[in-house]
PDB file of C-alpha atoms in Angstrom:
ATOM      1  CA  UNK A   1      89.690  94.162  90.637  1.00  0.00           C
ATOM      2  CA  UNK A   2      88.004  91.005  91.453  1.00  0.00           C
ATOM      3  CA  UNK A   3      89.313  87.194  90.657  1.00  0.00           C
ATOM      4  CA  UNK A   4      88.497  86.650  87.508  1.00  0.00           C
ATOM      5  CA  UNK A   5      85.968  83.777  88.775  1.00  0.00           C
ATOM      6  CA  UNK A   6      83.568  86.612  90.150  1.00  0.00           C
ATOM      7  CA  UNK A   7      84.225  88.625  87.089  1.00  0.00           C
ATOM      8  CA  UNK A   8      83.113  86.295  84.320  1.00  0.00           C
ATOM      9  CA  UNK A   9      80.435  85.434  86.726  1.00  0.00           C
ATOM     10  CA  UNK A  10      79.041  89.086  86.779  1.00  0.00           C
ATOM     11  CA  UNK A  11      79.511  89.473  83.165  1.00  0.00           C
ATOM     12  CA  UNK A  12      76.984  86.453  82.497  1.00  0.00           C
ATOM     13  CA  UNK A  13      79.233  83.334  82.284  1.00  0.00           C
ATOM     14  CA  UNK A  14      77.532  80.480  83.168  1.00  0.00           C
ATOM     15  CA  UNK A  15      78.842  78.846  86.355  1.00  0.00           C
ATOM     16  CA  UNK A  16      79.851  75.824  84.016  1.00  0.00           C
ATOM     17  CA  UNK A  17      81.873  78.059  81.687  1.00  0.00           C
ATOM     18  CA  UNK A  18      83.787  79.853  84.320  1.00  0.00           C
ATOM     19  CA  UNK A  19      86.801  77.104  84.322  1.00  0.00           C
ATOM     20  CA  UNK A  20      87.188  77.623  80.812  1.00  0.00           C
ATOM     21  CA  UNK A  21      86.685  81.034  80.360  1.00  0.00           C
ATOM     22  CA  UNK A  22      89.471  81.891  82.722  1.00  0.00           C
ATOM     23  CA  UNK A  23      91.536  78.888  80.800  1.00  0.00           C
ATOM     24  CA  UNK A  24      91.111  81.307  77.591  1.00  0.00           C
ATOM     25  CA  UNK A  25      91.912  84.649  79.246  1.00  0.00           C
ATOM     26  CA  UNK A  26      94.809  83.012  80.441  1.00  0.00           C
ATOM     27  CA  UNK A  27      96.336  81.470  76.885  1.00  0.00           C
ATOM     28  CA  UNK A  28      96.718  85.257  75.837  1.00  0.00           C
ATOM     29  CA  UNK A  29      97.112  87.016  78.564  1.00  0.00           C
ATOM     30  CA  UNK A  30      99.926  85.453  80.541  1.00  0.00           C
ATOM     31  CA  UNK A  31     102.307  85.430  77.269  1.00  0.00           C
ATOM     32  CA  UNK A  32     101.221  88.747  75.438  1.00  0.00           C
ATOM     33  CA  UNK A  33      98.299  90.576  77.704  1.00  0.00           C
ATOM     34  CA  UNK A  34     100.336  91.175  80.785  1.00  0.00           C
ATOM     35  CA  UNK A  35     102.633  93.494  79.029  1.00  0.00           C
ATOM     36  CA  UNK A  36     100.219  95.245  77.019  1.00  0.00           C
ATOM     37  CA  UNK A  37      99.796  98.296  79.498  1.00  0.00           C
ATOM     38  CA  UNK A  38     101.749 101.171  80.801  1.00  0.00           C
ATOM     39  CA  UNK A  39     102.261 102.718  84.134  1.00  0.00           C
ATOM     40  CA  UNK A  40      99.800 105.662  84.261  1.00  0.00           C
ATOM     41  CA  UNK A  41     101.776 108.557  84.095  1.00  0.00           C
ATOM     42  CA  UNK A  42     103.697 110.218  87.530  1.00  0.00           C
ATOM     43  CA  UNK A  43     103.682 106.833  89.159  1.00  0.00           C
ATOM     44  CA  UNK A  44     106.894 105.669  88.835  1.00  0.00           C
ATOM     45  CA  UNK A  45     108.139 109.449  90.087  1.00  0.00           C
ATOM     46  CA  UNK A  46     105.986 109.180  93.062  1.00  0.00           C
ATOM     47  CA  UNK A  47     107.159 104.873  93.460  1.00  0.00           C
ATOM     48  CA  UNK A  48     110.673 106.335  93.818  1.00  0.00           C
ATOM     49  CA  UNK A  49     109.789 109.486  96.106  1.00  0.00           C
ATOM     50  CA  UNK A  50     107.993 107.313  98.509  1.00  0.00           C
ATOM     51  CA  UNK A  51     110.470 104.876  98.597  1.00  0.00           C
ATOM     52  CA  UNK A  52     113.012 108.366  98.985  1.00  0.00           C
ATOM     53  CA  UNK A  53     111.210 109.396 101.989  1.00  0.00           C
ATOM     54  CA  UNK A  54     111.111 106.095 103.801  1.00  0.00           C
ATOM     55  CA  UNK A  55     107.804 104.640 102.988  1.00  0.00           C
ATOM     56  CA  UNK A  56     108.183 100.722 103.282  1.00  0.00           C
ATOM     57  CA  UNK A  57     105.942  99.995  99.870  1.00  0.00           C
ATOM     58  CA  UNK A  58     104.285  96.861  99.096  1.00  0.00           C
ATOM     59  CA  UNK A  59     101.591  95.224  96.634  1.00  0.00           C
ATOM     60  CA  UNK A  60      98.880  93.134  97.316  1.00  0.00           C
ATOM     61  CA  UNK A  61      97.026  92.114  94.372  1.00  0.00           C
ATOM     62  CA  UNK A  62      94.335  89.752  92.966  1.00  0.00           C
ATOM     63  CA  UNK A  63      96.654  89.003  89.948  1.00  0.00           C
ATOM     64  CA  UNK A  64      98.448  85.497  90.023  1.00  0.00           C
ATOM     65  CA  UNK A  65     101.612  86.525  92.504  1.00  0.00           C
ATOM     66  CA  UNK A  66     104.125  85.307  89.576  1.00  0.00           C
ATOM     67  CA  UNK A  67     102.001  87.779  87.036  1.00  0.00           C
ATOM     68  CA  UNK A  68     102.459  90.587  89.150  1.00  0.00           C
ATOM     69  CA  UNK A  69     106.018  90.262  89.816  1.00  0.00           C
ATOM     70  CA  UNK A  70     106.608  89.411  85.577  1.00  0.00           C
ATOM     71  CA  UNK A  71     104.724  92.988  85.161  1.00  0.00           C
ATOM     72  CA  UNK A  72     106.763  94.986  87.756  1.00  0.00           C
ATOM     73  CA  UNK A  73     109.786  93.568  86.331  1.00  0.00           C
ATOM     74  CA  UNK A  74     108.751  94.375  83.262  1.00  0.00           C
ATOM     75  CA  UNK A  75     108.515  98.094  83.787  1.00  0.00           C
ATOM     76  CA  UNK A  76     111.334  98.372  86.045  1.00  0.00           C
ATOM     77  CA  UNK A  77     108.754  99.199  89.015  1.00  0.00           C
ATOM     78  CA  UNK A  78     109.428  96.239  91.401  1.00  0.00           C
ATOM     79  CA  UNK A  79     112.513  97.841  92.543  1.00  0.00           C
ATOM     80  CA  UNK A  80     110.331 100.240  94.600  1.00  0.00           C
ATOM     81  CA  UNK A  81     108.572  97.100  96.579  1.00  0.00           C
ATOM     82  CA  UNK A  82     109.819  95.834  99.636  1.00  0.00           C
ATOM     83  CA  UNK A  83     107.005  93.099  98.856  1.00  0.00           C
ATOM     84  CA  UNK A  84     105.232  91.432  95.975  1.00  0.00           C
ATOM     85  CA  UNK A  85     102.179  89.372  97.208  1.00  0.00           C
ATOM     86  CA  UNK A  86      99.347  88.303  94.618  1.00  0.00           C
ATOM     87  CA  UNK A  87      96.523  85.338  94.271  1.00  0.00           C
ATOM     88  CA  UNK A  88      98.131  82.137  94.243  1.00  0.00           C
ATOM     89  CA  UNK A  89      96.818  79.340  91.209  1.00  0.00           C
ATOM     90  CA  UNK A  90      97.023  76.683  93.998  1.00  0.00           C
ATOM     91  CA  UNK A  91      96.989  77.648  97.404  1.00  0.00           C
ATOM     92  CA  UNK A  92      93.304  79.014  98.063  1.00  0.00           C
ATOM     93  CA  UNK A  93      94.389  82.932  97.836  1.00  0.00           C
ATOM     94  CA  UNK A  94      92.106  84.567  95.667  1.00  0.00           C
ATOM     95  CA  UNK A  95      90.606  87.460  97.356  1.00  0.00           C
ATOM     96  CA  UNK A  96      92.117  91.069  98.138  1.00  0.00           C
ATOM     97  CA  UNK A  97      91.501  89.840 101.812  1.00  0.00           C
ATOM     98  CA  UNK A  98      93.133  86.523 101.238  1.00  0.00           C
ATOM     99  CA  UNK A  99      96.304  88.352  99.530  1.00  0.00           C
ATOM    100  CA  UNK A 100      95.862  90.940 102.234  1.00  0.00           C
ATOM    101  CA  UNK A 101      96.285  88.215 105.007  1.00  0.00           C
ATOM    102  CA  UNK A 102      99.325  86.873 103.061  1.00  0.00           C
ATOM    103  CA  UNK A 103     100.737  89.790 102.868  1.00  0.00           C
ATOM    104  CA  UNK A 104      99.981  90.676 106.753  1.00  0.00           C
ATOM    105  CA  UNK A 105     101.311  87.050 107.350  1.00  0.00           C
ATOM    106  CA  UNK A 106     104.860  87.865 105.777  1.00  0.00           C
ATOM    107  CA  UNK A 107     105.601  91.405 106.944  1.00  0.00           C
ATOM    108  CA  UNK A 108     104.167  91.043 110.820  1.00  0.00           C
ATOM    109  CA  UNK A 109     102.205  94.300 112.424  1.00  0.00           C
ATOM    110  CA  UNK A 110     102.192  96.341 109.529  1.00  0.00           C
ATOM    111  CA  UNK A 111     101.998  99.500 111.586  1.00  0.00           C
ATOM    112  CA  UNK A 112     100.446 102.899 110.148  1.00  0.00           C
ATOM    113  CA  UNK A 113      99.130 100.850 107.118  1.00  0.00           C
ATOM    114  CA  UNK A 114      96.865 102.345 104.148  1.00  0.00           C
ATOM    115  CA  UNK A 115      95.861 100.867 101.069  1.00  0.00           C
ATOM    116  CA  UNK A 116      96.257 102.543  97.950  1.00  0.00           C
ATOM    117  CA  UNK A 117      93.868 101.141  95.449  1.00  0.00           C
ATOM    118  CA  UNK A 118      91.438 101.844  92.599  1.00  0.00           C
ATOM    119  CA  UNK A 119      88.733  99.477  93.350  1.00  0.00           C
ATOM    120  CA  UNK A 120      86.020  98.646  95.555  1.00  0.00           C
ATOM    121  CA  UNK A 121      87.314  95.063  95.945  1.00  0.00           C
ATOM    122  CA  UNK A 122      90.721  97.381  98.052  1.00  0.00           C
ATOM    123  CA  UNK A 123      88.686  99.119 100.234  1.00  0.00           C
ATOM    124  CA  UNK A 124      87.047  96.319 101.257  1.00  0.00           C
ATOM    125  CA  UNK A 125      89.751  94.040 101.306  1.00  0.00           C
ATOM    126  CA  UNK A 126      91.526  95.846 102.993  1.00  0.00           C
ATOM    127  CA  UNK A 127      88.930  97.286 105.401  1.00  0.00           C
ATOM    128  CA  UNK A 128      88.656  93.534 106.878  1.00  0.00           C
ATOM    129  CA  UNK A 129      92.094  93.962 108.118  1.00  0.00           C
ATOM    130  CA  UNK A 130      91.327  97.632 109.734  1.00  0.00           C
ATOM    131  CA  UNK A 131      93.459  99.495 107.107  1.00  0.00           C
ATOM    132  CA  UNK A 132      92.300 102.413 105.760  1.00  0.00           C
ATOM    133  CA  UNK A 133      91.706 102.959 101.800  1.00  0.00           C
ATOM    134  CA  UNK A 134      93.342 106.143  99.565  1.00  0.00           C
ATOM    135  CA  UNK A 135      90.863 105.434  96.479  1.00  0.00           C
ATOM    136  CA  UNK A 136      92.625 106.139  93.042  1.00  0.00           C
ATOM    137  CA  UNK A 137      90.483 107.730  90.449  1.00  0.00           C
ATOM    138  CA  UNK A 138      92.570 107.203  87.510  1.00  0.00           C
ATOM    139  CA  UNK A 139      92.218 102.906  87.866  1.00  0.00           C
ATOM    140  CA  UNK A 140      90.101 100.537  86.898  1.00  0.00           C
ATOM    141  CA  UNK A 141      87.481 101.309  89.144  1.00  0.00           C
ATOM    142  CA  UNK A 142      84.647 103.863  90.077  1.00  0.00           C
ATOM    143  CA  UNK A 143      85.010 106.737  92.615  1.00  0.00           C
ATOM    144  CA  UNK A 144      81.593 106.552  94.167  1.00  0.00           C
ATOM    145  CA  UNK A 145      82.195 102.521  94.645  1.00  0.00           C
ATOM    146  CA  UNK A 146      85.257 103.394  96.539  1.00  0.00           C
ATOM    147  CA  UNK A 147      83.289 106.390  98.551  1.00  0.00           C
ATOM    148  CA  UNK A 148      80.600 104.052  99.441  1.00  0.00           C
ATOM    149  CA  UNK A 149      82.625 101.104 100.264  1.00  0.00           C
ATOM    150  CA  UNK A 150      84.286 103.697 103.110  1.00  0.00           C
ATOM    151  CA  UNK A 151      87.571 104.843 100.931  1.00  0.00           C
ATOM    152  CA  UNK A 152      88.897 107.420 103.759  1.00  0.00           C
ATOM    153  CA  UNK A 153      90.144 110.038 100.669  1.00  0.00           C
ATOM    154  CA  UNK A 154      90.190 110.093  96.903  1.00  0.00           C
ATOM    155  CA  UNK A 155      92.969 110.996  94.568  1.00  0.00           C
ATOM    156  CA  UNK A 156      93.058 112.107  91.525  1.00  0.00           C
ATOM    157  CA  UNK A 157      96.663 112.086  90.616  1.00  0.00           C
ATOM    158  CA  UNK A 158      99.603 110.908  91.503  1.00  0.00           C
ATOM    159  CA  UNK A 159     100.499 114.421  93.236  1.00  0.00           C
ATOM    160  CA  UNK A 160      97.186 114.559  95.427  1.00  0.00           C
ATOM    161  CA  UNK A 161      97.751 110.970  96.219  1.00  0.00           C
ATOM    162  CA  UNK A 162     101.294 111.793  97.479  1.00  0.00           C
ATOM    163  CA  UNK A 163      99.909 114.871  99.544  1.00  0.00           C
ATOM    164  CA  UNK A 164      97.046 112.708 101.269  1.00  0.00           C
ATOM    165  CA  UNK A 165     100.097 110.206 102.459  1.00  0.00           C
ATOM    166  CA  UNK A 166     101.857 112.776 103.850  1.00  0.00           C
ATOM    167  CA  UNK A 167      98.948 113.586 105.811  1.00  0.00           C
ATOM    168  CA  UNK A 168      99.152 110.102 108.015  1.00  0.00           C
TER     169      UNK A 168
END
């Protein structure tokens, strides 16, 4: 999804808040939230296919880059990344295009590239760099968001997701 910044924003937190609501977020979730979610189910079968069949995998994500690496670890899933790229706390990367460009910056001409994601924020994101979006319907976001944003396909499982890649 988005930073948090633009989040608490939309939900009504004054502009003056913002720095502290994120400071409160942040005292639960980076020692307890993080790890109080599962990987939807199929995903780490279709992680270790891909990875199987050659696919060079990586994440780009608006979470802190240290978070996201703690929570892959944490479910055993990093192993299937070739790459781990998230916001930074310091550095000005806050955006899915920032991480994008990060990522882009690290791994050189990234080739046939798509996105998988299941937000608008991907499709756009990622849309700045010229990669095509596969939408996920069983995220965070919202389907018609993705559509209208220019998502290329939708899946609705793991499966369907796996067939639309093998379309490329």
């Amino acid at each position: 999804g988005p930073p948090l910044r633009q989040s608490f924003a939309r939900f009504g937190v004054p502009p003056e808040d913002i720095d502290e609501a994120i400071r409160v977020f942040r005292a639960r979730y980076v020692p307890i939230g993080k790890f109080e979610n599962a990987p939807y189910p199929g995903i780490e079968d279709l992680l270790r296919t891909l990875q199987a069949e050659g696919y060079p995998l990586f994440v780009a994500t608006s979470k802190p880059e240290v978070t996201a690496i703690e929570v892959l670890e944490h479910f055993h899933l990093d192993q299937y990344f070739d790459r781990i790229c998230g916001a930074s706390l310091d550095e000005g990367r806050e955006t899915k295009e920032d991480v994008i460009t990060y990522l882009l910056d690290q791994i050189g001409d990234p080739g046939q590239t798509v996105m998988v994601g299941d937000t608008d924020y991907d499709v756009l994101g990622a849309k700045a760099h010229g990669i095509p979006t596969i939408g996920v319907t069983w995220g965070y976001g919202d389907a018609d968001s993705m559509a209208a944003a220019g998502a290329i396909a939708l899946a609705d499982t793991p499966e369907e997701l796996h067939r639309l890649l093998g379309q490329g």
